[in-house]
């Protein structure tokens, strides 16, 4: 592990230093008195933060910072101004960005539009499925829209069936460095369905396999034509992908299939995927539509036939933080950039807009992100920057209620629900990258904001693209990083909250 210089600012001892853009607290009315320290305190705090980090022997870098929420004063840091990849911890900043820009009650709309007159149930013109950036649209929602189309009196469409997806820029994959087949790096556009994932299922049938590609939910399982799978005689690679124009063409190695199974694969043509599924749902209502075509603009003079509204943004963001859904982060982040009048042409340009906002809003001058989800490992965030934002956000209680509880564990690795320290935080994990940032409440009720980033960027850069789903050595490295995170939290609880 590279040498890390630490700065320690202990209450009652060394002078505390405030974060940028946070007002310093007034001095205490009475002087702080030393408290008796237990054997547990000596065990956790012994040797200082540098020694604690060094004992874990993690390759790469470990940086961290912690501050008192009430005063905004930094209590301790290890290289707190050094930026590392935050992984999914970046979603905490995306949540603040989207909620402040769009508002907690914002709802995304997906609409059915008529571009032409309607008479006696016949639309003499085009039907448009217009995406509005909803990241949680499902097959069930399209079924409801198809039913609403029938209720609007439409029986026949004589023009084209178009899908408008240009409310947000089209991005082929969130992170081009990821393997083609991983479902957490799908395409992004102004319309998404089922998190832009298609369900692939296979079953052995004699000497061959039966395969299905569908857009399933609990209520429906419509097969799709825009994603196709072929089983080929090979062992490796397990999957290959080819852009076949209007079709996502996949192959899978026969030697990897076994008796049967299923997995979600990413969709690279979100508009055609949504259009394919909506055609099926409309046909179930007796409305036959031609194959979907992508539209880059909305025809003037359209009439709204039906609208689906998403859940409130605050609930979407809460689910994003809980399940760490990359697509949700990218879509709400880009929607916020569009709403701020800075029309992005890529994830990187939208993330740059968010980074500038973070610098102005929270003083996060050491942070530069390349996306909103943290999937791209070229992003950099400093722990001091994140802690400053967390302290600021706590004033209005914006973020903490949305963060998932982080369960601390006992010496055997079992969840310890009786642990005296409570933590609400966002985790972040990539191969050889681990992050954790959020709030902790110590035994005496002291609330702290913290950020911990660890990364071995050299080891990560050596992983071949095809092996990035489960590379050798990454699991054990990340497991040690998570154990270190807990020990840092326990150290801070002992130092500042007993």
Short mmCIF file of C-alpha atoms in Angstrom, two decimals:
data_model
loop_
_atom_site.label_atom_id
_atom_site.label_comp_id
_atom_site.label_asym_id
_atom_site.label_seq_id
_atom_site.Cartn_x
_atom_site.Cartn_y
_atom_site.Cartn_z
CA UNK A 1 0.00 0.00 0.00
CA UNK A 2 1.23 3.45 -0.83
CA UNK A 3 2.34 5.66 2.05
CA UNK A 4 -0.52 7.82 3.33
CA UNK A 5 -0.10 10.88 5.42
CA UNK A 6 -2.88 11.47 7.95
CA UNK A 7 -4.15 14.54 9.75
CA UNK A 8 -5.70 14.07 13.16
CA UNK A 9 -7.91 16.71 14.71
CA UNK A 10 -9.00 15.40 18.09
CA UNK A 11 -11.67 17.19 20.11
CA UNK A 12 -10.15 18.68 23.21
CA UNK A 13 -6.66 18.21 21.79
CA UNK A 14 -5.48 19.40 18.38
CA UNK A 15 -7.32 22.30 16.76
CA UNK A 16 -10.30 21.26 14.62
CA UNK A 17 -10.52 22.53 11.06
CA UNK A 18 -13.78 23.26 9.24
CA UNK A 19 -14.60 22.00 5.75
CA UNK A 20 -14.82 24.50 2.89
CA UNK A 21 -18.18 26.27 2.65
CA UNK A 22 -19.24 25.19 6.16
CA UNK A 23 -19.53 27.79 8.87
CA UNK A 24 -17.35 27.19 11.93
CA UNK A 25 -19.15 26.56 15.16
CA UNK A 26 -18.81 28.85 18.15
CA UNK A 27 -16.42 27.69 20.89
CA UNK A 28 -17.94 25.58 23.65
CA UNK A 29 -19.27 27.38 26.70
CA UNK A 30 -17.27 25.14 29.03
CA UNK A 31 -13.99 23.40 28.36
CA UNK A 32 -14.06 19.78 27.31
CA UNK A 33 -12.88 17.39 30.01
CA UNK A 34 -10.96 14.18 29.32
CA UNK A 35 -13.10 11.06 29.56
CA UNK A 36 -12.03 7.72 30.94
CA UNK A 37 -11.09 5.38 28.09
CA UNK A 38 -11.85 1.67 28.17
CA UNK A 39 -9.74 -1.27 27.04
CA UNK A 40 -11.94 -1.44 23.94
CA UNK A 41 -11.05 2.18 23.16
CA UNK A 42 -7.36 1.35 23.39
CA UNK A 43 -7.80 -1.65 21.09
CA UNK A 44 -9.66 0.28 18.39
CA UNK A 45 -7.71 3.53 18.54
CA UNK A 46 -4.26 2.15 19.28
CA UNK A 47 -1.53 3.09 16.85
CA UNK A 48 -3.48 5.81 15.09
CA UNK A 49 -5.32 5.78 11.81
CA UNK A 50 -2.19 5.20 9.70
CA UNK A 51 -1.33 2.08 11.66
CA UNK A 52 -4.91 0.80 11.45
CA UNK A 53 -4.96 1.17 7.66
CA UNK A 54 -1.48 -0.31 7.28
CA UNK A 55 -2.39 -3.43 9.28
CA UNK A 56 -4.83 -4.48 6.55
CA UNK A 57 -2.12 -4.52 3.90
CA UNK A 58 -4.47 -3.50 1.10
CA UNK A 59 -2.68 -2.85 -2.17
CA UNK A 60 -3.38 0.57 -3.64
CA UNK A 61 -4.65 3.55 -1.64
CA UNK A 62 -7.01 4.09 1.27
CA UNK A 63 -8.32 7.59 2.02
CA UNK A 64 -10.96 8.75 4.48
CA UNK A 65 -12.41 11.67 6.42
CA UNK A 66 -14.88 12.11 9.27
CA UNK A 67 -16.60 15.22 10.65
CA UNK A 68 -18.98 16.21 13.41
CA UNK A 69 -22.39 16.80 11.81
CA UNK A 70 -23.52 19.44 14.29
CA UNK A 71 -20.45 21.67 14.03
CA UNK A 72 -19.13 20.72 10.61
CA UNK A 73 -15.65 20.29 12.06
CA UNK A 74 -13.32 17.69 10.55
CA UNK A 75 -12.19 15.30 13.27
CA UNK A 76 -9.80 13.04 11.44
CA UNK A 77 -8.62 12.34 7.91
CA UNK A 78 -6.19 10.12 6.07
CA UNK A 79 -5.19 11.88 2.86
CA UNK A 80 -8.66 13.43 2.76
CA UNK A 81 -7.97 15.62 -0.28
CA UNK A 82 -6.91 12.73 -2.53
CA UNK A 83 -9.50 11.65 -5.09
CA UNK A 84 -10.23 7.98 -5.79
CA UNK A 85 -13.00 6.23 -7.74
CA UNK A 86 -16.10 6.44 -5.52
CA UNK A 87 -17.93 3.55 -7.24
CA UNK A 88 -21.63 3.60 -6.33
CA UNK A 89 -21.07 6.05 -3.46
CA UNK A 90 -21.38 8.60 -6.30
CA UNK A 91 -25.11 7.87 -6.29
CA UNK A 92 -25.43 9.78 -3.00
CA UNK A 93 -24.29 12.94 -4.79
CA UNK A 94 -26.56 12.15 -7.76
CA UNK A 95 -29.48 11.88 -5.35
CA UNK A 96 -28.79 15.35 -3.95
CA UNK A 97 -28.34 16.76 -7.46
CA UNK A 98 -31.60 15.34 -8.80
CA UNK A 99 -33.70 16.16 -5.75
CA UNK A 100 -32.50 19.76 -5.58
CA UNK A 101 -32.90 20.34 -9.31
CA UNK A 102 -36.17 18.52 -10.05
CA UNK A 103 -37.83 18.50 -6.62
CA UNK A 104 -38.88 15.63 -4.38
CA UNK A 105 -42.39 15.44 -5.88
CA UNK A 106 -41.29 15.39 -9.53
CA UNK A 107 -42.85 12.63 -11.63
CA UNK A 108 -41.65 11.40 -15.01
CA UNK A 109 -44.29 11.07 -17.73
CA UNK A 110 -44.55 8.51 -20.52
CA UNK A 111 -47.20 9.52 -23.05
CA UNK A 112 -49.11 8.16 -26.03
CA UNK A 113 -49.52 10.87 -28.65
CA UNK A 114 -51.66 11.06 -31.77
CA UNK A 115 -50.07 12.85 -34.73
CA UNK A 116 -53.20 13.12 -36.84
CA UNK A 117 -56.98 13.28 -36.55
CA UNK A 118 -59.02 10.61 -34.81
CA UNK A 119 -62.41 9.69 -36.22
CA UNK A 120 -64.65 6.71 -35.45
CA UNK A 121 -61.82 5.01 -33.56
CA UNK A 122 -59.32 5.38 -36.40
CA UNK A 123 -56.13 7.42 -35.99
CA UNK A 124 -55.35 8.76 -39.45
CA UNK A 125 -51.72 9.46 -38.67
CA UNK A 126 -48.86 8.29 -36.45
CA UNK A 127 -49.05 6.92 -32.91
CA UNK A 128 -46.09 8.01 -30.78
CA UNK A 129 -44.89 6.38 -27.57
CA UNK A 130 -43.01 9.30 -26.03
CA UNK A 131 -40.52 8.58 -23.26
CA UNK A 132 -40.00 11.22 -20.62
CA UNK A 133 -36.97 9.85 -18.79
CA UNK A 134 -38.81 7.46 -16.45
CA UNK A 135 -36.14 5.04 -15.15
CA UNK A 136 -38.59 2.60 -13.56
CA UNK A 137 -41.05 2.01 -16.43
CA UNK A 138 -42.11 -1.64 -16.61
CA UNK A 139 -43.99 -4.00 -18.89
CA UNK A 140 -46.96 -3.64 -16.51
CA UNK A 141 -46.98 0.13 -17.13
CA UNK A 142 -47.01 -0.38 -20.90
CA UNK A 143 -49.91 -2.79 -20.49
CA UNK A 144 -51.80 -0.09 -18.60
CA UNK A 145 -51.02 2.43 -21.35
CA UNK A 146 -52.30 0.00 -23.99
CA UNK A 147 -55.52 -0.42 -22.03
CA UNK A 148 -55.83 3.37 -21.78
CA UNK A 149 -55.36 3.63 -25.55
CA UNK A 150 -58.33 1.35 -26.07
CA UNK A 151 -60.33 3.33 -23.51
CA UNK A 152 -59.55 6.47 -25.52
CA UNK A 153 -61.51 4.85 -28.38
CA UNK A 154 -58.59 3.93 -30.64
CA UNK A 155 -59.20 0.78 -32.68
CA UNK A 156 -56.88 1.30 -35.63
CA UNK A 157 -53.72 3.26 -36.48
CA UNK A 158 -53.24 4.00 -40.18
CA UNK A 159 -49.90 5.77 -39.86
CA UNK A 160 -46.58 4.69 -38.38
CA UNK A 161 -45.89 3.60 -34.81
CA UNK A 162 -43.00 5.67 -33.48
CA UNK A 163 -41.04 5.71 -30.25
CA UNK A 164 -39.59 9.02 -29.09
CA UNK A 165 -36.50 8.51 -26.94
CA UNK A 166 -34.66 11.82 -27.40
CA UNK A 167 -35.77 13.38 -24.10
CA UNK A 168 -32.30 12.24 -22.99
CA UNK A 169 -29.24 11.55 -25.14
CA UNK A 170 -28.70 8.00 -26.33
CA UNK A 171 -25.75 6.16 -24.76
CA UNK A 172 -24.89 2.65 -25.97
CA UNK A 173 -23.57 1.47 -22.61
CA UNK A 174 -22.96 3.15 -19.26
CA UNK A 175 -19.34 1.97 -19.11
CA UNK A 176 -17.72 0.75 -22.35
CA UNK A 177 -15.08 -1.02 -20.27
CA UNK A 178 -17.60 -3.55 -18.96
CA UNK A 179 -18.23 -6.92 -20.68
CA UNK A 180 -21.06 -6.77 -23.23
CA UNK A 181 -23.34 -9.15 -21.34
CA UNK A 182 -23.52 -7.56 -17.86
CA UNK A 183 -27.00 -6.29 -17.09
CA UNK A 184 -25.77 -3.41 -14.91
CA UNK A 185 -24.33 -1.54 -17.92
CA UNK A 186 -27.20 -1.24 -20.42
CA UNK A 187 -27.92 1.49 -22.93
CA UNK A 188 -29.44 4.78 -21.77
CA UNK A 189 -31.98 6.97 -23.56
CA UNK A 190 -35.13 8.95 -22.87
CA UNK A 191 -37.15 5.76 -22.55
CA UNK A 192 -36.26 2.67 -20.56
CA UNK A 193 -38.12 -0.55 -19.89
CA UNK A 194 -37.43 -3.00 -17.08
CA UNK A 195 -34.14 -1.17 -16.40
CA UNK A 196 -33.22 -1.83 -20.05
CA UNK A 197 -32.73 -5.52 -19.44
CA UNK A 198 -34.14 -8.49 -21.34
CA UNK A 199 -34.70 -11.86 -19.67
CA UNK A 200 -32.85 -14.79 -21.25
CA UNK A 201 -33.98 -18.29 -20.24
CA UNK A 202 -32.79 -21.68 -21.50
CA UNK A 203 -33.79 -25.30 -21.01
CA UNK A 204 -32.12 -28.45 -22.30
CA UNK A 205 -34.33 -30.32 -24.78
CA UNK A 206 -32.73 -33.53 -25.98
CA UNK A 207 -29.48 -32.59 -27.72
CA UNK A 208 -30.52 -28.96 -28.17
CA UNK A 209 -31.82 -26.07 -26.09
CA UNK A 210 -35.05 -24.13 -25.98
CA UNK A 211 -34.32 -20.45 -25.47
CA UNK A 212 -36.59 -17.49 -24.80
CA UNK A 213 -36.01 -13.74 -24.68
CA UNK A 214 -38.79 -11.86 -22.91
CA UNK A 215 -39.70 -8.69 -21.00
CA UNK A 216 -41.13 -10.40 -17.97
CA UNK A 217 -42.69 -8.97 -14.85
CA UNK A 218 -44.77 -10.75 -12.23
CA UNK A 219 -47.90 -10.19 -14.37
CA UNK A 220 -46.63 -10.58 -17.95
CA UNK A 221 -43.99 -12.42 -19.96
CA UNK A 222 -44.16 -11.02 -23.50
CA UNK A 223 -41.54 -12.44 -25.85
CA UNK A 224 -39.50 -9.89 -27.77
CA UNK A 225 -38.23 -9.93 -31.34
CA UNK A 226 -35.62 -7.17 -31.06
CA UNK A 227 -33.30 -9.33 -28.91
CA UNK A 228 -32.34 -12.74 -30.28
CA UNK A 229 -30.16 -15.54 -28.93
CA UNK A 230 -28.32 -18.37 -30.73
CA UNK A 231 -26.70 -21.33 -28.98
CA UNK A 232 -23.34 -22.13 -30.60
CA UNK A 233 -20.89 -24.98 -30.13
CA UNK A 234 -18.02 -23.53 -28.10
CA UNK A 235 -16.89 -23.20 -24.49
CA UNK A 236 -15.57 -19.62 -24.48
CA UNK A 237 -16.43 -16.83 -24.65
CA UNK A 238 -19.71 -17.49 -22.89
CA UNK A 239 -21.51 -14.62 -24.67
CA UNK A 240 -20.96 -12.54 -27.77
CA UNK A 241 -22.96 -9.51 -28.87
CA UNK A 242 -23.48 -7.95 -32.29
CA UNK A 243 -25.45 -4.85 -33.23
CA UNK A 244 -27.60 -6.15 -36.08
CA UNK A 245 -29.35 -2.86 -36.77
CA UNK A 246 -32.84 -3.27 -35.39
CA UNK A 247 -31.88 -6.42 -33.44
CA UNK A 248 -29.62 -7.12 -30.46
CA UNK A 249 -28.01 -10.35 -31.68
CA UNK A 250 -26.53 -12.56 -28.96
CA UNK A 251 -24.78 -15.92 -29.01
CA UNK A 252 -24.10 -18.15 -26.01
CA UNK A 253 -21.65 -21.03 -25.61
CA UNK A 254 -23.32 -24.43 -25.45
CA UNK A 255 -20.63 -25.64 -23.06
CA UNK A 256 -21.66 -23.06 -20.45
CA UNK A 257 -25.40 -23.75 -20.32
CA UNK A 258 -25.81 -26.99 -18.36
CA UNK A 259 -29.38 -28.23 -17.94
CA UNK A 260 -31.05 -24.83 -17.81
CA UNK A 261 -31.08 -21.43 -16.24
CA UNK A 262 -31.79 -17.74 -16.74
CA UNK A 263 -30.17 -14.31 -16.49
CA UNK A 264 -30.86 -10.71 -17.43
CA UNK A 265 -28.95 -9.28 -20.38
CA UNK A 266 -28.58 -5.59 -21.23
CA UNK A 267 -30.65 -3.93 -23.94
CA UNK A 268 -28.78 -1.78 -26.48
CA UNK A 269 -31.87 -0.47 -28.33
CA UNK A 270 -34.18 0.86 -25.58
CA UNK A 271 -36.67 2.55 -27.93
CA UNK A 272 -37.13 -0.55 -30.06
CA UNK A 273 -37.39 -2.71 -26.94
CA UNK A 274 -40.19 -0.57 -25.48
CA UNK A 275 -41.89 -0.39 -28.87
CA UNK A 276 -41.70 -4.16 -29.32
CA UNK A 277 -43.32 -4.80 -25.96
CA UNK A 278 -45.97 -2.09 -26.39
CA UNK A 279 -47.03 -3.65 -29.73
CA UNK A 280 -47.66 -6.92 -27.90
CA UNK A 281 -49.70 -5.19 -25.21
CA UNK A 282 -51.69 -3.21 -27.78
CA UNK A 283 -52.41 -6.40 -29.76
CA UNK A 284 -53.85 -7.91 -26.59
CA UNK A 285 -56.29 -4.97 -26.63
CA UNK A 286 -57.23 -5.65 -30.27
CA UNK A 287 -55.07 -2.81 -31.65
CA UNK A 288 -52.61 -3.94 -34.35
CA UNK A 289 -49.56 -1.70 -34.78
CA UNK A 290 -46.75 -1.80 -37.33
CA UNK A 291 -43.17 -2.41 -36.21
CA UNK A 292 -41.81 0.44 -34.11
CA UNK A 293 -39.62 3.15 -35.60
CA UNK A 294 -37.40 5.52 -33.62
CA UNK A 295 -38.31 9.21 -33.81
CA UNK A 296 -35.78 11.92 -32.99
CA UNK A 297 -38.34 14.68 -32.52
CA UNK A 298 -41.97 15.18 -31.60
CA UNK A 299 -44.37 16.19 -34.36
CA UNK A 300 -46.03 19.54 -33.80
CA UNK A 301 -49.74 19.52 -33.04
CA UNK A 302 -49.89 16.11 -31.38
CA UNK A 303 -52.74 15.17 -29.08
CA UNK A 304 -52.20 13.32 -25.80
CA UNK A 305 -54.18 10.07 -25.76
CA UNK A 306 -52.86 8.58 -22.48
CA UNK A 307 -50.22 9.32 -19.85
CA UNK A 308 -48.38 7.20 -17.34
CA UNK A 309 -46.82 9.00 -14.37
CA UNK A 310 -43.97 7.53 -12.37
CA UNK A 311 -43.70 7.42 -8.62
CA UNK A 312 -42.42 10.58 -6.91
CA UNK A 313 -38.74 11.24 -7.47
CA UNK A 314 -37.91 10.95 -3.78
CA UNK A 315 -39.19 7.35 -3.80
CA UNK A 316 -37.30 6.57 -7.03
CA UNK A 317 -34.11 7.93 -5.50
CA UNK A 318 -34.62 5.95 -2.30
CA UNK A 319 -34.92 2.73 -4.31
CA UNK A 320 -31.88 3.72 -6.36
CA UNK A 321 -29.80 4.08 -3.19
CA UNK A 322 -31.13 0.83 -1.73
CA UNK A 323 -30.63 -1.36 -4.80
CA UNK A 324 -27.82 0.69 -6.38
CA UNK A 325 -29.44 0.69 -9.84
CA UNK A 326 -27.04 2.24 -12.30
CA UNK A 327 -29.62 3.04 -14.97
CA UNK A 328 -31.76 4.97 -12.49
CA UNK A 329 -28.77 7.06 -11.46
CA UNK A 330 -27.87 7.89 -15.05
CA UNK A 331 -31.42 8.80 -16.06
CA UNK A 332 -32.25 10.98 -13.05
CA UNK A 333 -28.82 12.61 -13.26
CA UNK A 334 -29.17 13.44 -16.95
CA UNK A 335 -32.76 14.60 -16.41
CA UNK A 336 -31.47 17.04 -13.81
CA UNK A 337 -28.81 18.34 -16.21
CA UNK A 338 -31.46 18.84 -18.92
CA UNK A 339 -33.69 20.67 -16.43
CA UNK A 340 -30.81 23.00 -15.57
CA UNK A 341 -30.64 24.03 -19.24
CA UNK A 342 -27.35 22.27 -19.99
CA UNK A 343 -28.37 19.77 -22.66
CA UNK A 344 -25.74 17.00 -22.37
CA UNK A 345 -24.59 14.94 -25.33
CA UNK A 346 -23.15 12.13 -23.20
CA UNK A 347 -22.97 10.77 -19.68
CA UNK A 348 -19.56 12.38 -19.26
CA UNK A 349 -20.83 15.86 -20.16
CA UNK A 350 -23.85 15.49 -17.86
CA UNK A 351 -21.61 14.27 -15.03
CA UNK A 352 -19.33 17.28 -15.63
CA UNK A 353 -22.37 19.53 -15.17
CA UNK A 354 -23.14 17.77 -11.89
CA UNK A 355 -19.50 18.11 -10.79
CA UNK A 356 -19.61 21.87 -11.41
CA UNK A 357 -22.85 22.08 -9.42
CA UNK A 358 -21.23 20.15 -6.56
CA UNK A 359 -18.25 22.52 -6.55
CA UNK A 360 -20.54 25.56 -6.37
CA UNK A 361 -23.04 24.05 -3.94
CA UNK A 362 -20.75 22.19 -1.51
CA UNK A 363 -17.22 23.33 -2.34
CA UNK A 364 -16.39 19.92 -3.88
CA UNK A 365 -13.51 21.23 -5.96
CA UNK A 366 -11.59 17.95 -5.86
CA UNK A 367 -14.40 15.90 -7.41
CA UNK A 368 -14.81 15.14 -11.11
CA UNK A 369 -17.19 12.39 -12.20
CA UNK A 370 -17.60 10.72 -15.59
CA UNK A 371 -21.10 9.40 -14.94
CA UNK A 372 -23.88 9.56 -12.35
CA UNK A 373 -23.74 5.95 -11.14
CA UNK A 374 -20.07 5.53 -10.28
CA UNK A 375 -19.67 2.62 -12.69
CA UNK A 376 -16.90 4.36 -14.62
CA UNK A 377 -13.60 3.99 -12.78
CA UNK A 378 -12.23 7.26 -14.23
CA UNK A 379 -14.38 9.22 -11.76
CA UNK A 380 -12.61 10.85 -8.83
CA UNK A 381 -14.03 12.04 -5.52
CA UNK A 382 -12.20 13.08 -2.37
CA UNK A 383 -13.48 11.95 1.03
CA UNK A 384 -13.26 15.50 2.34
CA UNK A 385 -15.49 16.69 -0.53
CA UNK A 386 -18.15 14.07 0.16
CA UNK A 387 -18.17 14.68 3.91
CA UNK A 388 -18.67 18.42 3.29
CA UNK A 389 -21.73 17.63 1.16
CA UNK A 390 -23.07 15.18 3.75
CA UNK A 391 -22.76 17.72 6.56
CA UNK A 392 -24.49 20.36 4.46
CA UNK A 393 -27.30 18.02 3.37
CA UNK A 394 -27.95 17.00 6.98
CA UNK A 395 -29.12 20.53 7.80
CA UNK A 396 -32.31 19.95 5.81
CA UNK A 397 -32.37 16.21 6.53
CA UNK A 398 -32.42 15.52 2.80
CA UNK A 399 -30.27 12.45 2.40
CA UNK A 400 -30.03 10.44 5.60
CA UNK A 401 -33.67 9.18 5.55
CA UNK A 402 -33.03 7.82 2.05
CA UNK A 403 -29.81 5.97 2.84
CA UNK A 404 -29.90 2.27 3.57
CA UNK A 405 -28.89 1.08 7.06
CA UNK A 406 -25.39 -0.37 7.00
CA UNK A 407 -25.17 -3.40 9.28
CA UNK A 408 -22.00 -3.79 11.31
CA UNK A 409 -20.74 -7.32 11.96
CA UNK A 410 -19.23 -9.30 14.80
CA UNK A 411 -15.84 -11.02 14.84
CA UNK A 412 -17.28 -14.03 12.99
CA UNK A 413 -18.71 -11.86 10.23
CA UNK A 414 -22.33 -12.21 11.36
CA UNK A 415 -24.69 -9.26 11.28
CA UNK A 416 -24.71 -7.61 14.69
CA UNK A 417 -28.08 -5.87 15.02
CA UNK A 418 -27.27 -4.98 18.63
CA UNK A 419 -24.15 -3.02 17.72
CA UNK A 420 -24.14 0.28 19.66
CA UNK A 421 -23.15 2.29 16.54
CA UNK A 422 -25.82 2.81 13.88
CA UNK A 423 -24.89 3.63 10.30
CA UNK A 424 -26.85 4.87 7.29
CA UNK A 425 -24.63 4.95 4.24
CA UNK A 426 -24.15 4.28 0.53
CA UNK A 427 -21.81 1.48 -0.39
CA UNK A 428 -19.78 1.30 -3.57
CA UNK A 429 -18.08 -1.74 -5.04
CA UNK A 430 -16.10 -2.32 -8.21
CA UNK A 431 -13.34 -4.87 -8.66
CA UNK A 432 -10.45 -3.59 -6.49
CA UNK A 433 -12.50 -0.50 -5.58
CA UNK A 434 -14.56 -0.12 -2.40
CA UNK A 435 -16.28 2.92 -0.96
CA UNK A 436 -18.59 3.81 1.89
CA UNK A 437 -20.03 7.21 2.73
CA UNK A 438 -22.81 8.40 5.00
CA UNK A 439 -23.73 9.01 8.60
CA UNK A 440 -22.99 7.19 11.84
CA UNK A 441 -24.43 7.72 15.30
CA UNK A 442 -22.15 6.78 18.17
CA UNK A 443 -23.14 5.30 21.52
CA UNK A 444 -23.67 8.69 23.17
CA UNK A 445 -25.77 10.05 20.26
CA UNK A 446 -22.97 11.99 18.56
CA UNK A 447 -23.64 12.06 14.83
CA UNK A 448 -20.73 11.95 12.41
CA UNK A 449 -20.49 12.18 8.62
CA UNK A 450 -17.79 10.05 7.01
CA UNK A 451 -16.37 8.87 3.70
CA UNK A 452 -13.97 5.99 3.06
CA UNK A 453 -12.52 5.17 -0.37
CA UNK A 454 -10.10 2.36 -1.20
CA UNK A 455 -8.80 1.51 -4.66
CA UNK A 456 -6.05 -0.43 -6.36
CA UNK A 457 -6.38 1.21 -9.76
CA UNK A 458 -3.28 -0.55 -11.12
CA UNK A 459 -4.65 -4.01 -10.34
CA UNK A 460 -7.99 -3.02 -11.83
CA UNK A 461 -6.38 -1.73 -15.04
CA UNK A 462 -4.72 -5.11 -15.59
CA UNK A 463 -8.02 -7.03 -15.71
CA UNK A 464 -8.91 -8.10 -19.28
CA UNK A 465 -12.30 -6.76 -20.36
CA UNK A 466 -13.73 -10.25 -20.74
CA UNK A 467 -12.84 -11.10 -17.11
CA UNK A 468 -14.22 -8.00 -15.41
CA UNK A 469 -17.33 -9.68 -14.07
CA UNK A 470 -15.40 -11.93 -11.63
CA UNK A 471 -11.63 -11.36 -11.82
CA UNK A 472 -9.20 -13.34 -9.70
CA UNK A 473 -8.29 -11.76 -6.37
CA UNK A 474 -10.94 -9.03 -6.43
CA UNK A 475 -13.36 -10.70 -4.06
CA UNK A 476 -10.82 -11.18 -1.26
CA UNK A 477 -9.46 -7.64 -1.75
CA UNK A 478 -12.93 -6.13 -1.52
CA UNK A 479 -13.76 -8.25 1.53
CA UNK A 480 -10.71 -6.90 3.40
CA UNK A 481 -11.64 -3.35 2.37
CA UNK A 482 -15.10 -3.75 3.87
CA UNK A 483 -13.65 -5.07 7.12
CA UNK A 484 -11.37 -2.03 7.27
CA UNK A 485 -14.39 0.22 6.78
CA UNK A 486 -16.04 -1.24 9.86
CA UNK A 487 -12.91 -0.87 11.96
CA UNK A 488 -12.60 2.79 10.95
CA UNK A 489 -16.22 3.36 11.95
CA UNK A 490 -15.64 1.65 15.29
CA UNK A 491 -12.50 3.73 15.80
CA UNK A 492 -14.43 6.95 15.26
CA UNK A 493 -17.20 5.77 17.55
CA UNK A 494 -14.64 5.12 20.29
CA UNK A 495 -12.77 8.40 19.77
CA UNK A 496 -15.66 10.82 19.34
CA UNK A 497 -18.78 9.19 20.72
CA UNK A 498 -18.13 7.55 24.07
#
